[in-house]
Structures are given as structure tokens and as C-alpha cells.
Steps between C-alpha positions, in 0.01 A plus 500: 500500500818643631501756220150613591587543870806697406291743293253553782777559750671748268178693443437518876853629561459773238170605658654525847795707376270733304271548802799575725634766261156667473459506878843661549425771243165580664659541848765738362235724345330540841825605674549887526762617255813647662713769338859600542419874476475697825134569589397848613511498883178585680525806731511423868215628725729772639595613147134509395410708807783742433396539138138573595607751760712688249220496245252666734743736674331834572652795326419872529192582299410817315239578766761478778733736315217744435396491867854577613507794261166623636633498858805702396276750319276528806796585722647751256162664441452534876837673527403738217170585672685602818754701302230696319285560809787608722643713220235763577517543881246783503241261359632170632508303823591720801850423624398455864246237396749314281762518776254346748375220274562144617434347158458625143297325230482609137250370243575632151215518248220376722202429274132579553289191439162674482334814368334737747534364851702182488814317599866506413783254467873552494839343569786669676779460754547589867800552727526566874756656731725263692789551741734474198308727265218420257405138442511320169177568309198271523264477199139585591157515340217736584143414406150627558360811656230738385607852560477831322390586149696297247565532130472167320828369361715763670815372675649666806825474692448422866726562801416375849686590819462286812539747785522299824581161646139389504467565129830324439374195689196492271724512194721221633194280553499425125147633440294786639219731397525877530209638696441167677820361652698820439383861506576696185482859386584717203849635555569875516698651213772766488765638732268657756190286449573275797495788748196495724378159385434199722654235274747397770220406739245342266636362178688174479521525121520824299425468129586711198411473132633657184307515175584705191752703695264580789615383844260483794402302805254216445279295729552127451241370748381156395815407311677173589878478494679166495829339405545414133628144557571414138702817444686444828608153388620635165688793654682294764519165325278346766203602711589704810231602752398865505621555855844357425548730201376821665681438828835501318574127490514478120792613288418772246496352146679681220174603328388684816809711567383804300168514684661454840766765441225744392309442825817542704593820320171678570467369854844642583410836347170502690673421830755776447230755413294395803796554731565841346142623555 
């Protein structure tokens, strides 16, 4: 009897020990395994933000570079137009008119946008007299107008002279239409062409065009002139209002120095010739 009880007790003890070992092994399998190697640290929120910012940092694009080049070409082309026109004084802008101009605007290669009677569109630059000389140039656009017989696809060079304070005020307003807000007329050509005309009393804006070597006055009634805001921002690195640029409050950028020196050169010559007459 005692032997039988001993066997039962022994069997129960073995069962308990076996169950305990199995339970311990099961609990260890459920516990996350730790490692002695250094885990890769997760980036902090500030590091993640910095990384994203660097990834999407804006860099100069090809279009921006091309636009900057276009502005420089516009300024240099405008200087060349003045050089070529004033190089033939007998067929150019009369010196007394140039000497009296408050502002000068040049639009190289203005394009016709219609065949027959139609409109035009062009981009140029303007500068005005200040107490310290000529202002830094302001990019402009000219659009619209239906005047004169046109040849489809033909480009012209355009020069506009603002002749009085009223016309200058219109130009400084950022946008105006010739023939509506400002009176315009075809400018006289040649040394003696201004004699006997009434341009001083009537015209706020005198206009000239050159096409295929021919230089003549042109009527721009119906054309709208406004500031080229995109080109202004590219030229100066930020947008500057039209009035601030043309009143002399903006510093002349390097790309504009050739154009500005050309305007100054011919305005000085015109003033000297006017005094000598």
C-alpha cells in the first residue's frame, strides 16, 4: 500500500515539474528579444523637418536663367536702337525734341500680331529724367492699337518720347493708353523738322518707328503701355513699383548700365546742340 502511494506521489511530482518547465519556456518566447547591438536612432522631429526643407529647397531653374538673359538682351538691344537712330542726325530724332524729353522708352523688335489692320505687341524699357540724371530703366510692355497699314510678320523698332509733366504722370501711373489718357502724335524727323510744328503744345508722347532701315514718325493711338512686372522682378531681384524706379529711387543694375549710358550720351549731345542753336 505504501509502495503504491509512493508511486502516485512520484508521478504527480514529475507532472508538476514538467508543467512548470513548459510554462516558463512559453513565457520566455512571448518576451521581446533584446540585442546588445546599437539600434539605428530615429531622427528627431527637428531633424526630419530640416531634411525635408533641404530636399525641397528652391534652386534657380533654366527658365529663370533664360529670363534673366532675355532682360539683358532687351536692354542691350534698346541701346543699339538708339545708337543706330542717333547715328544719322539728318534722319533721326531732332535734337531740340530729345533735349526736351522728360522720358524715353525704347521697344526693340516690336511685332505685328495681325495682317492688314491689326495690333502689335512688344517689350522694351523706359527711363525718366530726375534731379540726379536719368533714372534706372523700367521694363515695359506695349500692346494693342490699330493704326496704319501693316505688313504681316514685320518687326519694327519703336522709340517713344514723353514730352511734358502730364505725359510723365501718365507713364508713372503704371498703365495708360495713348490717345485716351495721353495724347500722342507721330514725331517729326530730321534736324529742321521740328521747326514750325506744334508738338510742344499738343503732344504728350511723340512716337517713332524704324523698319528695314526706314525711320519715321508713327501714330500709336490705341496702344496701352504698362509696367512689365515679371521683368522688373528679374532685373532688380524683387518687384519695385513703376513710380519708384522711374523717379530715381532704384539703383541701376549692372545689366542696364550700357542702355543708361547711351541715353545719357545722346541727351547731353542734344542739350549742347540746343543751346548752340
